[in-house]
XYZ file of C-alpha atoms in Angstrom:
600
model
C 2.328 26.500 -18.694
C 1.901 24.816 -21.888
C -0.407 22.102 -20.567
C -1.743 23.819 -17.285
C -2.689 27.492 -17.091
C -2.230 27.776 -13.257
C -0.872 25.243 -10.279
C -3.826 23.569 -8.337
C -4.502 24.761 -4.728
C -2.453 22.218 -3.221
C 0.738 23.355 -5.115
C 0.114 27.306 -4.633
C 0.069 26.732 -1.142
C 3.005 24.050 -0.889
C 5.384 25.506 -2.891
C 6.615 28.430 -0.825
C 6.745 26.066 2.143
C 8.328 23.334 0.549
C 11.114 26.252 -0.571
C 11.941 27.209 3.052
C 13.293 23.919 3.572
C 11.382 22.711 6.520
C 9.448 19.458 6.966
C 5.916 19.843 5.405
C 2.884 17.677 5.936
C 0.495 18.553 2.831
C -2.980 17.515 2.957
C -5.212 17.778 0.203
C -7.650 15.740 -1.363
C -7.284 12.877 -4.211
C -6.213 14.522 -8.080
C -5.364 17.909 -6.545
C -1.573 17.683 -7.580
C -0.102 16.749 -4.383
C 2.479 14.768 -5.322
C 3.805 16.885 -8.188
C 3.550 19.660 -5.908
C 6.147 17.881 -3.467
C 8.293 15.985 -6.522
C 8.541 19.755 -8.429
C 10.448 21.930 -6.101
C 12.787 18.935 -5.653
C 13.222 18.368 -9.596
C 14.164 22.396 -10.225
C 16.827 22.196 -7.155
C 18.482 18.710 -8.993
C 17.760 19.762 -12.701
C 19.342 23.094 -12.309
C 22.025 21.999 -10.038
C 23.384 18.975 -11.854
C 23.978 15.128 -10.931
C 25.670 14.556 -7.736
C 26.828 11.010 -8.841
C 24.125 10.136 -5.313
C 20.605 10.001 -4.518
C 19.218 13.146 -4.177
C 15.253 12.411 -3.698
C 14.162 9.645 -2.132
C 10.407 9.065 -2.398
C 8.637 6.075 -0.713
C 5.429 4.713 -1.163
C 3.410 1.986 1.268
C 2.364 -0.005 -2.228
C 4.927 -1.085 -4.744
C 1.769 -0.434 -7.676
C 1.855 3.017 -6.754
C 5.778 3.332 -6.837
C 6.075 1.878 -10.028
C 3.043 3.592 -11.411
C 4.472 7.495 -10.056
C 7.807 6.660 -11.549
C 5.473 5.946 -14.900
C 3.985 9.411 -14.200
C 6.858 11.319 -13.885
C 9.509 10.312 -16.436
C 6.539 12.580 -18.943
C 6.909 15.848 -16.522
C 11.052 15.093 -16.923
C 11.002 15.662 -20.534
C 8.150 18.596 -20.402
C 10.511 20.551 -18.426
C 13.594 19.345 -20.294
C 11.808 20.646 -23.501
C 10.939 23.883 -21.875
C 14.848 24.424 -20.346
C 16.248 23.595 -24.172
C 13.182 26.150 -25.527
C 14.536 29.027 -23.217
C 18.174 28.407 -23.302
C 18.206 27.710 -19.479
C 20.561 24.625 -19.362
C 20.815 22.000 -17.059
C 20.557 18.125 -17.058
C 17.301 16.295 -16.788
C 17.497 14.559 -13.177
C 17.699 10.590 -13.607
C 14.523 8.510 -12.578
C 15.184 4.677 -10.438
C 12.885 2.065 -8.841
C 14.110 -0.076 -6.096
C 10.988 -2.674 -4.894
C 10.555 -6.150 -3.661
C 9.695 -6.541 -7.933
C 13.047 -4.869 -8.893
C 15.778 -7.515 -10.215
C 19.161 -8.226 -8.927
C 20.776 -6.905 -12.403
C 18.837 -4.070 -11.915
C 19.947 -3.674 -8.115
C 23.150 -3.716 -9.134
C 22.983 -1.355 -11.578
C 21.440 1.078 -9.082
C 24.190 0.551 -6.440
C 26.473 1.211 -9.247
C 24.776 4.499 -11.298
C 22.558 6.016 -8.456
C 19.845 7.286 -9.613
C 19.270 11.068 -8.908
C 15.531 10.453 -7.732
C 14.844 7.124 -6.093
C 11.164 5.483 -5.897
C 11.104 3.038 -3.124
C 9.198 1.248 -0.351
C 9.557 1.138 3.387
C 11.072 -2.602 3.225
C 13.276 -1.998 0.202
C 14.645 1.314 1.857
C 15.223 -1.176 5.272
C 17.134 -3.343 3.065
C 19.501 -0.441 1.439
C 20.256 0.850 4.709
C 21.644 -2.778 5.640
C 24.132 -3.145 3.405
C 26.309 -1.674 1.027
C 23.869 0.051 -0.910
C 23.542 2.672 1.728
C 26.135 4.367 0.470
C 24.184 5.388 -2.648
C 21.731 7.507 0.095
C 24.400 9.534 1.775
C 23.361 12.700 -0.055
C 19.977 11.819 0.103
C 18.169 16.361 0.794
C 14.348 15.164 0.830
C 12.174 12.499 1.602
C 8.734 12.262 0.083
C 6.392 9.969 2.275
C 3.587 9.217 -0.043
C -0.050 8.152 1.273
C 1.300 8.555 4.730
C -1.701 7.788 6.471
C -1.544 4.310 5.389
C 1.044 3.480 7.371
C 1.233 6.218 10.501
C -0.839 3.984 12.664
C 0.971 0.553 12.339
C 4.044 -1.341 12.682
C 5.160 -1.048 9.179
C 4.559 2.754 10.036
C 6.664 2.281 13.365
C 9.646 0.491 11.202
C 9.482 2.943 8.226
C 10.139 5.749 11.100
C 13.053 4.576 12.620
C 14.403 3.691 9.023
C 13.858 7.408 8.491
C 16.235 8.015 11.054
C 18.745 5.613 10.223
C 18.892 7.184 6.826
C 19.273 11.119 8.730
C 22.184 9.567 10.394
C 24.143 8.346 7.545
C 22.968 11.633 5.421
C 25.462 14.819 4.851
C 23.022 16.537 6.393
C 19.368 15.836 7.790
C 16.953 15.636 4.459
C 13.598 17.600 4.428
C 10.626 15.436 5.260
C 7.741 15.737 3.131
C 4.447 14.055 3.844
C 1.126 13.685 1.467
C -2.233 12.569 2.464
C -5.750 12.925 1.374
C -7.260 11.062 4.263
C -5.516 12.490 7.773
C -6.803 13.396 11.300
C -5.121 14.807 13.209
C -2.757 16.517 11.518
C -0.830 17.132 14.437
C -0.336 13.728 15.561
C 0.604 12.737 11.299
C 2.843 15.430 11.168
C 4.846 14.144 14.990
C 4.903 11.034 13.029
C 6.603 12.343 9.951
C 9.207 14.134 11.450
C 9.735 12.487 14.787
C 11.491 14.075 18.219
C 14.421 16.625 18.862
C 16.638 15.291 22.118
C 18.788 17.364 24.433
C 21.774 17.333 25.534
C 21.128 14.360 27.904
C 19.504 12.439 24.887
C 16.062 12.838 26.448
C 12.729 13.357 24.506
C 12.012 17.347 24.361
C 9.132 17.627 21.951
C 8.460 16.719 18.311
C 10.418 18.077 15.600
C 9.128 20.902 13.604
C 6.600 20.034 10.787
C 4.875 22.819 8.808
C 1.004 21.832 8.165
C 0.078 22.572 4.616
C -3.971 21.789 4.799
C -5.263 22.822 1.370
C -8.764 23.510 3.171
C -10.504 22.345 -0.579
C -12.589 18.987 0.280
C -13.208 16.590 -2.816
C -16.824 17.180 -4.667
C -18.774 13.595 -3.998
C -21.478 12.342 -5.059
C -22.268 9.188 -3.290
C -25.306 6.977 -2.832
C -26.544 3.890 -0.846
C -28.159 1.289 -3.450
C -30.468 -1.401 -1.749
C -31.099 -3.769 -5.026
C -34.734 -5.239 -3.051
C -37.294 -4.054 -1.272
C -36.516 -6.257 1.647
C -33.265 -6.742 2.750
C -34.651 -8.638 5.455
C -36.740 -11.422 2.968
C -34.994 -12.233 -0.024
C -37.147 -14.243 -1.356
C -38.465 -12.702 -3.118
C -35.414 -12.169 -5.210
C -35.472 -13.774 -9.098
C -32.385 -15.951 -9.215
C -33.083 -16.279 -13.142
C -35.127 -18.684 -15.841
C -35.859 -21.485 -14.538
C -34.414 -21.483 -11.340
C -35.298 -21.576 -7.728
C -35.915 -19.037 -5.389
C -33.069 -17.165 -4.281
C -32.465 -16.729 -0.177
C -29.129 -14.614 -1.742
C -29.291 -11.095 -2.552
C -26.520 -11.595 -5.346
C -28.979 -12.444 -7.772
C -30.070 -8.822 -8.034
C -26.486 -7.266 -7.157
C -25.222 -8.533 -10.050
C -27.556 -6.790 -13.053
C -27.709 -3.484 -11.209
C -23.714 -3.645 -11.007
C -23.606 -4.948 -15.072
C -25.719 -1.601 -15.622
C -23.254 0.293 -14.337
C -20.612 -0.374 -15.590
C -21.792 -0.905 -19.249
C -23.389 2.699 -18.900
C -20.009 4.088 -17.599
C -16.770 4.517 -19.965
C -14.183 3.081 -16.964
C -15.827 2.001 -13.265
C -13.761 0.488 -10.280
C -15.285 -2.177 -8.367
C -13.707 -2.561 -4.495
C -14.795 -5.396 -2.866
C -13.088 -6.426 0.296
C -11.328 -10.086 -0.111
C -9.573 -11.389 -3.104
C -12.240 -14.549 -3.315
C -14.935 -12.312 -3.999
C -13.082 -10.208 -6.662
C -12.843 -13.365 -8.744
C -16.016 -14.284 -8.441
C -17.621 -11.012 -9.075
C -15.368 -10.410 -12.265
C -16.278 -13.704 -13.831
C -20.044 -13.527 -12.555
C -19.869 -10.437 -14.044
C -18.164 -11.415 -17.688
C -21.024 -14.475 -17.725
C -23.871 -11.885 -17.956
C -22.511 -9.535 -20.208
C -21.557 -12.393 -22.698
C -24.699 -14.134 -22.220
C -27.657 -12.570 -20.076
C -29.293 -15.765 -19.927
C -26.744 -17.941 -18.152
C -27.790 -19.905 -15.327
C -27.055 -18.100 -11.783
C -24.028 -18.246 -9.309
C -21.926 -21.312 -9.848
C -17.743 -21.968 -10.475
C -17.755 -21.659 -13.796
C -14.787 -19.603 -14.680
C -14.533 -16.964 -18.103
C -12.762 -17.023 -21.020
C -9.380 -15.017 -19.781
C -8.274 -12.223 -21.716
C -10.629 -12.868 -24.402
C -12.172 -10.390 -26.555
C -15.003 -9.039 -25.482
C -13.869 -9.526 -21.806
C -16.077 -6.729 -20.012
C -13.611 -6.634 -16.394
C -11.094 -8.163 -14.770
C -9.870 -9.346 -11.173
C -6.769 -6.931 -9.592
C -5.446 -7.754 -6.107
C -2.097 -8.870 -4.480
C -2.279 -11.953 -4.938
C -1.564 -11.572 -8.813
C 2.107 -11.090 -9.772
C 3.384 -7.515 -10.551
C 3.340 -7.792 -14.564
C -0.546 -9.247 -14.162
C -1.574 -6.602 -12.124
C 0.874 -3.856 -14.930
C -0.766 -5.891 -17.737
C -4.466 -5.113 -16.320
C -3.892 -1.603 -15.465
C -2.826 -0.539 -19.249
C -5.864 -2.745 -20.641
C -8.029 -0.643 -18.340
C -6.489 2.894 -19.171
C -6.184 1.854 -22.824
C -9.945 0.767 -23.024
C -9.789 -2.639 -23.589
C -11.536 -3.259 -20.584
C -14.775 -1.624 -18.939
C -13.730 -1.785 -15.496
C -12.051 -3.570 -12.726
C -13.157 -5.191 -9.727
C -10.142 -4.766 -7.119
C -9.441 -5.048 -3.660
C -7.350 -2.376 -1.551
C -4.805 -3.015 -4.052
C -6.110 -0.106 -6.210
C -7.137 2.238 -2.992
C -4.501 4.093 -2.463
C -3.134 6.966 -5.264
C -2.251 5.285 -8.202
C -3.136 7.193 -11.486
C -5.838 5.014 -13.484
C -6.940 7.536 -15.605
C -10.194 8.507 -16.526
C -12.309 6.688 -13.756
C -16.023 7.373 -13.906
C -17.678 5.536 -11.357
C -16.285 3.850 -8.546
C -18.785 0.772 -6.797
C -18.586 -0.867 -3.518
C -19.770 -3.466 -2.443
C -20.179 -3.841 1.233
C -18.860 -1.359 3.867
C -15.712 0.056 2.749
C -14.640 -0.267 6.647
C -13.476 3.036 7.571
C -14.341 6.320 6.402
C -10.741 6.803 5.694
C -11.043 3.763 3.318
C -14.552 4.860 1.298
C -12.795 8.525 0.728
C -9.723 6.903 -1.037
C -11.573 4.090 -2.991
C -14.379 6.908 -4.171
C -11.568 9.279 -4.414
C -10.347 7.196 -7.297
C -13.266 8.485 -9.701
C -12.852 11.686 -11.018
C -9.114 11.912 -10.269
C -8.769 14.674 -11.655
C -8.335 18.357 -10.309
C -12.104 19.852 -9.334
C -13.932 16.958 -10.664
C -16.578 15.040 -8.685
C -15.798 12.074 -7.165
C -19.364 9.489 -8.149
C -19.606 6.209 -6.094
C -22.406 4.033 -5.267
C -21.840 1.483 -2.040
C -24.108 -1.873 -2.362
C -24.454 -3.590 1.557
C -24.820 -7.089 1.365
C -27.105 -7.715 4.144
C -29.203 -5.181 6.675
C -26.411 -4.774 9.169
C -23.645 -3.258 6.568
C -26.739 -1.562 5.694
C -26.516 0.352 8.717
C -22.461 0.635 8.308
C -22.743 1.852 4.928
C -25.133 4.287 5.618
C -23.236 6.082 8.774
C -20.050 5.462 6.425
C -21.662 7.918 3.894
C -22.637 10.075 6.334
C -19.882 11.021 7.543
C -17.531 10.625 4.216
C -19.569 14.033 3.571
C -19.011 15.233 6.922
C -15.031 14.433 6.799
C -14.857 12.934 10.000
C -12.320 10.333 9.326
C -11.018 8.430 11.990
C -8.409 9.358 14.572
C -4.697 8.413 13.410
C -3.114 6.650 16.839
C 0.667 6.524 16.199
C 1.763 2.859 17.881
C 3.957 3.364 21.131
C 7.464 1.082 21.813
C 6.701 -1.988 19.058
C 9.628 -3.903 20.778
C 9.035 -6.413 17.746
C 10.299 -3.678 15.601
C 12.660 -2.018 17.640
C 14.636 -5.774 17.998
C 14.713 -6.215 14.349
C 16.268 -3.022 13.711
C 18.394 -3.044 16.423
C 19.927 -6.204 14.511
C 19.911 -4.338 11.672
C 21.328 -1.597 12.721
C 24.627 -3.391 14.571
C 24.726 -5.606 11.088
C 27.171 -3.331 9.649
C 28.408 -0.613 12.277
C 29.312 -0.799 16.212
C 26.965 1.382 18.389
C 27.396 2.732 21.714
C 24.241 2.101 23.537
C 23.201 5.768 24.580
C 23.579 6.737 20.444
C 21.627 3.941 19.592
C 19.163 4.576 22.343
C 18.712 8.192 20.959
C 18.332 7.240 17.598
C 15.291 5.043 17.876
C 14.030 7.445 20.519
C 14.148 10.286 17.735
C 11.214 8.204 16.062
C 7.435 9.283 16.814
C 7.174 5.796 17.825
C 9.794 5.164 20.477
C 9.623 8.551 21.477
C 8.907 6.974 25.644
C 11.158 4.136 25.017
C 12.758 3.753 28.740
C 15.811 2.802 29.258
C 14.575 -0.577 31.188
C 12.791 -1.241 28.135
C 15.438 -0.606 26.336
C 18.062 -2.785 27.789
C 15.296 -5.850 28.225
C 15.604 -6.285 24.409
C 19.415 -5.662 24.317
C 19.599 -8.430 26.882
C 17.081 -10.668 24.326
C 19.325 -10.252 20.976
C 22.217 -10.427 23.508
C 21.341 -14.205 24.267
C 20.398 -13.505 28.405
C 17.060 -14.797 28.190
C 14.687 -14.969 31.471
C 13.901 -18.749 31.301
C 16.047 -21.774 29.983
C 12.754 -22.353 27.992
C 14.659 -20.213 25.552
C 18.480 -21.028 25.424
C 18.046 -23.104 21.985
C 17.541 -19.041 20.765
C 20.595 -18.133 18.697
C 22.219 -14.672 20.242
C 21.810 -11.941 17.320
C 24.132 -9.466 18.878
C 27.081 -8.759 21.117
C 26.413 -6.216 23.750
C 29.475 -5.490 25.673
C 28.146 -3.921 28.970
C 31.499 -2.733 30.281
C 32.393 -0.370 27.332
C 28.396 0.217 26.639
C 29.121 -1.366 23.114
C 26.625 -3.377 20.968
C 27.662 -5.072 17.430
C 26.267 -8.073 15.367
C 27.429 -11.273 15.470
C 28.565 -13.510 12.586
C 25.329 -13.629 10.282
C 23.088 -10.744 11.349
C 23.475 -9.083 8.185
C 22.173 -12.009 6.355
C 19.031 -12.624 9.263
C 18.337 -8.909 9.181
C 17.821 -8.791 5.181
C 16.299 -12.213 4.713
C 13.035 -10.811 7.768
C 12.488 -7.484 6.611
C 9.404 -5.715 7.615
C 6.516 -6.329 9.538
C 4.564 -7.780 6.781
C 3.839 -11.605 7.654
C 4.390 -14.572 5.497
C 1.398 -16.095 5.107
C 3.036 -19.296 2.968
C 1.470 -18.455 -0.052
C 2.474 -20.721 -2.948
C 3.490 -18.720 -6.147
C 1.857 -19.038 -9.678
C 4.664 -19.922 -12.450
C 3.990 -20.851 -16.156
C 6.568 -23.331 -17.664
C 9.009 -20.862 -18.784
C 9.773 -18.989 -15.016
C 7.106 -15.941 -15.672
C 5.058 -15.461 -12.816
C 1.508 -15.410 -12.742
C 0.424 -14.729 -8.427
C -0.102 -16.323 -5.521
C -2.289 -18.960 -4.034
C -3.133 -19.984 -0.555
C -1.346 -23.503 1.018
C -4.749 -24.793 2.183
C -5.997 -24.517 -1.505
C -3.178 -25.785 -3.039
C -3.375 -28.774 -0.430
C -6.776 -29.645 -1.758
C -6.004 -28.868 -5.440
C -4.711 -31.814 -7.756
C -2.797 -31.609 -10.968
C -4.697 -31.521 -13.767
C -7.363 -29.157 -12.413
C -8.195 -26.010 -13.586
C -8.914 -22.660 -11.412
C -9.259 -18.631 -11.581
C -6.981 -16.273 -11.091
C -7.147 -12.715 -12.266
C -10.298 -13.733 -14.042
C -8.168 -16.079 -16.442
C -8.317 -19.717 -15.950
C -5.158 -21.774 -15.553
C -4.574 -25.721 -15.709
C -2.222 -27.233 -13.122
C 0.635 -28.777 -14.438
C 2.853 -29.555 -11.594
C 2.803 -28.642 -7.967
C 6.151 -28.573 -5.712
C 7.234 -27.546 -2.970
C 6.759 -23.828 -3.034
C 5.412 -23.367 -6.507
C 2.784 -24.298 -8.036
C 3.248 -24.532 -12.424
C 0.446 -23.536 -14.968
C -0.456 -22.981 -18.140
C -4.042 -21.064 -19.856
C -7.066 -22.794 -19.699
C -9.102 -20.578 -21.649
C -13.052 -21.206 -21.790
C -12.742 -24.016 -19.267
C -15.103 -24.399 -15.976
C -12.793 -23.594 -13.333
C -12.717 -23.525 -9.680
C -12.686 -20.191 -7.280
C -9.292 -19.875 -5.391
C -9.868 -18.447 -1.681
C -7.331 -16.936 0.567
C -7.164 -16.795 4.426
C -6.879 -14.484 6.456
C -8.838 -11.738 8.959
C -10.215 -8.946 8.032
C -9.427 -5.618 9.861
C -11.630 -4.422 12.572
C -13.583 -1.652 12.717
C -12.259 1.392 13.830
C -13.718 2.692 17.183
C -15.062 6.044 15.744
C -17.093 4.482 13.071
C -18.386 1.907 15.835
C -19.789 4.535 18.226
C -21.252 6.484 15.609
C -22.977 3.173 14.292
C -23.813 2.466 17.578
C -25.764 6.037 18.441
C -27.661 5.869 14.773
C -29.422 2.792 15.839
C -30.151 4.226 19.164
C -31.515 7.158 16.985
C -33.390 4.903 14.825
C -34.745 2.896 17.907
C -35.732 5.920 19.742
């Protein structure tokens, strides 16, 4: 009460549900509280309660940015209510605060394992990993679950694997842990909330219907105030376009992207920039730092920017820079060092970056789902107004942006589609599941079918992939494939075999590896990533951009390539591969009847 007068909608309305101890799915929109609202009910029960010497909360979050950044966030609300317990003579130990991520180190692993942390900030792969080995017994008295951003994973694989982990966790838990799921960006509920809480079975370990999962939709839709910005008169000729002193025509449309964007942000205290590939981010940021230091510069070339020097006006932020990079950028940005950051989706989702005025796109954000959580990021605050401005590229994302915008305001976010029998998935955890502990096949059947995902798994379906980790393959094309389990058909037994312990921990997930070389200075700190086709064409001595700093190559091996700061020198662009999503079927129709409305 001494820093907020009242609870925000979203708590109000959660709280009492949350109490009952049911599953809850709470929807509510970006900086209403949500994720206090779930993390407080759970912090009272621990705090006045006392450690356990286990796990108690176990919250899990699709980026490892946002898990890091919540634990940030809530160590401060920790000590509040400590203060406030002392103050009224109420008692009771302060519940203990752990991160477990691809980032975390092996010390600090151990340490975990070791002193478990009464609330536990994870990710779907690192939670995979616990379950498959001896960490897992650090989770047995695991009571909730908090399933951050859910929507970002509900409709894929890494959604499908994160459920059946879910389950694998219920069955090694005292008792079955509350479910709680938080979303700004959700439709249908219905189908999210199946997802979140998965099926009840009867007696003959058939499906009977979805769990049940209390909807908690706030009903309060984020203030926005967003606008389309064409920077010429004529998308369509661009010649028109002034490319600068002394310099030819332009036939780009950068040329006057680029000042309207430098307004912006100089006119804004803190402004996000999404873009939507890690190539352009770098670019834009040091296009960007060229014109504020020096207005006159000569247009778009490869000339990189002074990194980190004073004065520097943004900054690059994606996943291809390492964790402290992307920590070290963040902190400038909230402590006003810099004026703004141009990012890719690796700032969309809920991380807390302070004070953001003005969020900018450039080009379609994709998906309606997507603009709402990249504008959502400005004003962040409860019952402020989210401002964005989206900047299309060419006449067709004209026509994308402009139905995107349309129906942002609307809310008519795309349709979640949970994915049905993955058998990719369901093999890998099968492995991981007979790693450790011997199965009989109907309770391991019934365990994956208790997922959203597997909920129609057959049993012919079922036994086609026991038969595939089993080594009974349907060609001989295949017999140089290594058998991953032991399935003993006669006692309706599966196990592992020698080594799936070590194959199921050293594959986790459903994220690919795209052979990305990593980005080391001298003394072992790392810097990010870069792509194998650039490092195939780069040569040592060279200099490139990364994170709008500029690095000299110093050595290239194997898997790594070494660097040191090349500040001030003309540098190279680094580019990544790789597709972009498609477009959602929703947004395509819709773009499809406005031109027929425009035609007509």
């Amino acid at each position: 009460m001494a820093n907020f007068a009242v609870p925000t909608a979203a708590q109000s309305q959660a709280w009492p549900v949350i109490a009952s101890g049911g599953h809850v799915l709470l929807c509510a929109p970006t900086g209403s509280g949500k994720t206090l609202a779930a993390f407080l009910w759970s912090i009272d029960r621990a705090f006045s309660s006392g450690s356990t010497g286990t796990t108690r909360v176990l919250y899990v979050s699709p980026l490892r940015a946002l898990a890091v950044d919540v634990d940030k966030n809530l160590r401060a609300p920790l000590r509040g209510i400590a203060l406030a317990a002392e103050r009224l003579g109420a008692g009771g130990t302060a519940p203990t605060v752990g991160v477990r991520t691809g980032d975390t180190s092996a010390e600090e692993r151990r340490r975990l394992r070791r002193r478990p942390p009464d609330i536990l900030i994870t990710t779907p792969e690192s939670l995979y990993l616990m379950l498959t080995s001896a960490a897992r017994e650090t989770l047995a008295g695991v009571e909730t679950v908090i399933v951050d951003e859910i929507h970002a994973v509900a409709a894929t694989k890494r959604g499908a694997h994160l459920a059946v982990s879910l389950e694998r966790l219920e069955q090694i838990c005292e008792r079955p842990p509350q479910r709680i799921g938080l979303s700004a960006t959700q439709r249908p509920l219905e189908a999210v909330a199946h997802f979140l809480g998965g099926n009840d079975l009867d007696a003959s370990g058939a499906v009977a219907g979805p769990r049940p999962v209390q909807v908690v939709d706030v009903g309060v839709t984020k203030a926005l105030d967003v606008e389309v910005v064409v920077p010429v008169e004529n998308m369509g000729d661009l010649s028109a376009v002034d490319a600068g002193p002394g310099a030819a025509p332009s036939r780009s449309i950068w040329p006057a992207i680029h000042p309207r964007l430098l307004e912006l942000i100089e006119s804004h205290r803190s402004t996000l920039v999404f873009v939507n590939a890690r190539r352009l981010a770098e670019r834009l940021a040091a296009r960007l730092n060229e014109l504020a230091a020096s207005p006159s510069d000569s247009p778009d070339g490869e000339a990189g920017g002074e990194g980190g020097a004073p004065g520097e006006l943004v900054t690059a932020h994606h996943g291809s820079l390492s964790r402290e990079q992307r920590l070290l950028i963040e902190d400038r940005l909230k402590a006003g060092e810099l004026r703004g950051l141009v990012a890719t989706s690796s700032l969309e989702l809920g991380i807390d970056m302070g004070a953001v005025d003005l969020v900018v796109q450039v080009e379609s954000p994709g998906s309606v789902a997507a603009g709402l959580q990249r504008i959502g990021r400005a004003g962040h605050q409860v019952g402020a107004p989210s401002v964005g401005r989206l900047f299309p590229k060419h006449r067709g994302d004209l026509l994308e942006c402009a139905v995107v915008v349309e129906r942002m305001y609307a809310g008519e976010i795309e349709h979640t589609r949970v994915l049905k029998n993955p058998l990719d998935v369901l093999a890998q955890q099968i492995v991981a599941a007979c790693a450790l502990d011997e199965w009989q096949v109907e309770t391991l059947a019934a365990l994956m079918r208790r997922s959203a995902a597997f909920g129609s798994l057959s049993d012919e379906l079922f036994e086609s992939v026991l038969d595939l980790l089993d080594g009974r393959y349907p060609s001989e094309e295949f017999s140089e494939l290594r058998p991953r389990i032991v399935w003993d058909r006669t006692g309706g037994v599966v196990r592992g075999r020698s080594g799936a312990q070590r194959l199921a921990v050293t594959n986790p997930g459903t994220i690919p590896d795209r052979g990305l070389f990593g980005v080391f200075l001298p003394d072992g700190r790392r810097v990010g990533e870069l792509d194998e086709e650039m490092v195939y064409e780069s040569r040592v001595g060279e200099t490139f951009i990364l994170g709008a700093s500029t690095w000299r190559i110093e050595e290239i091996t194997f898997d790594r390539v070494v660097v040191t700061p090349a500040p001030g020198q003309p540098a190279k662009m680094p580019f990544w591969s790789g597709d972009r999503p498609g477009r959602p079927v929703e947004l395509g129709r819709a773009i499809g009847a406005f031109v027929r409305e425009l035609r007509a």
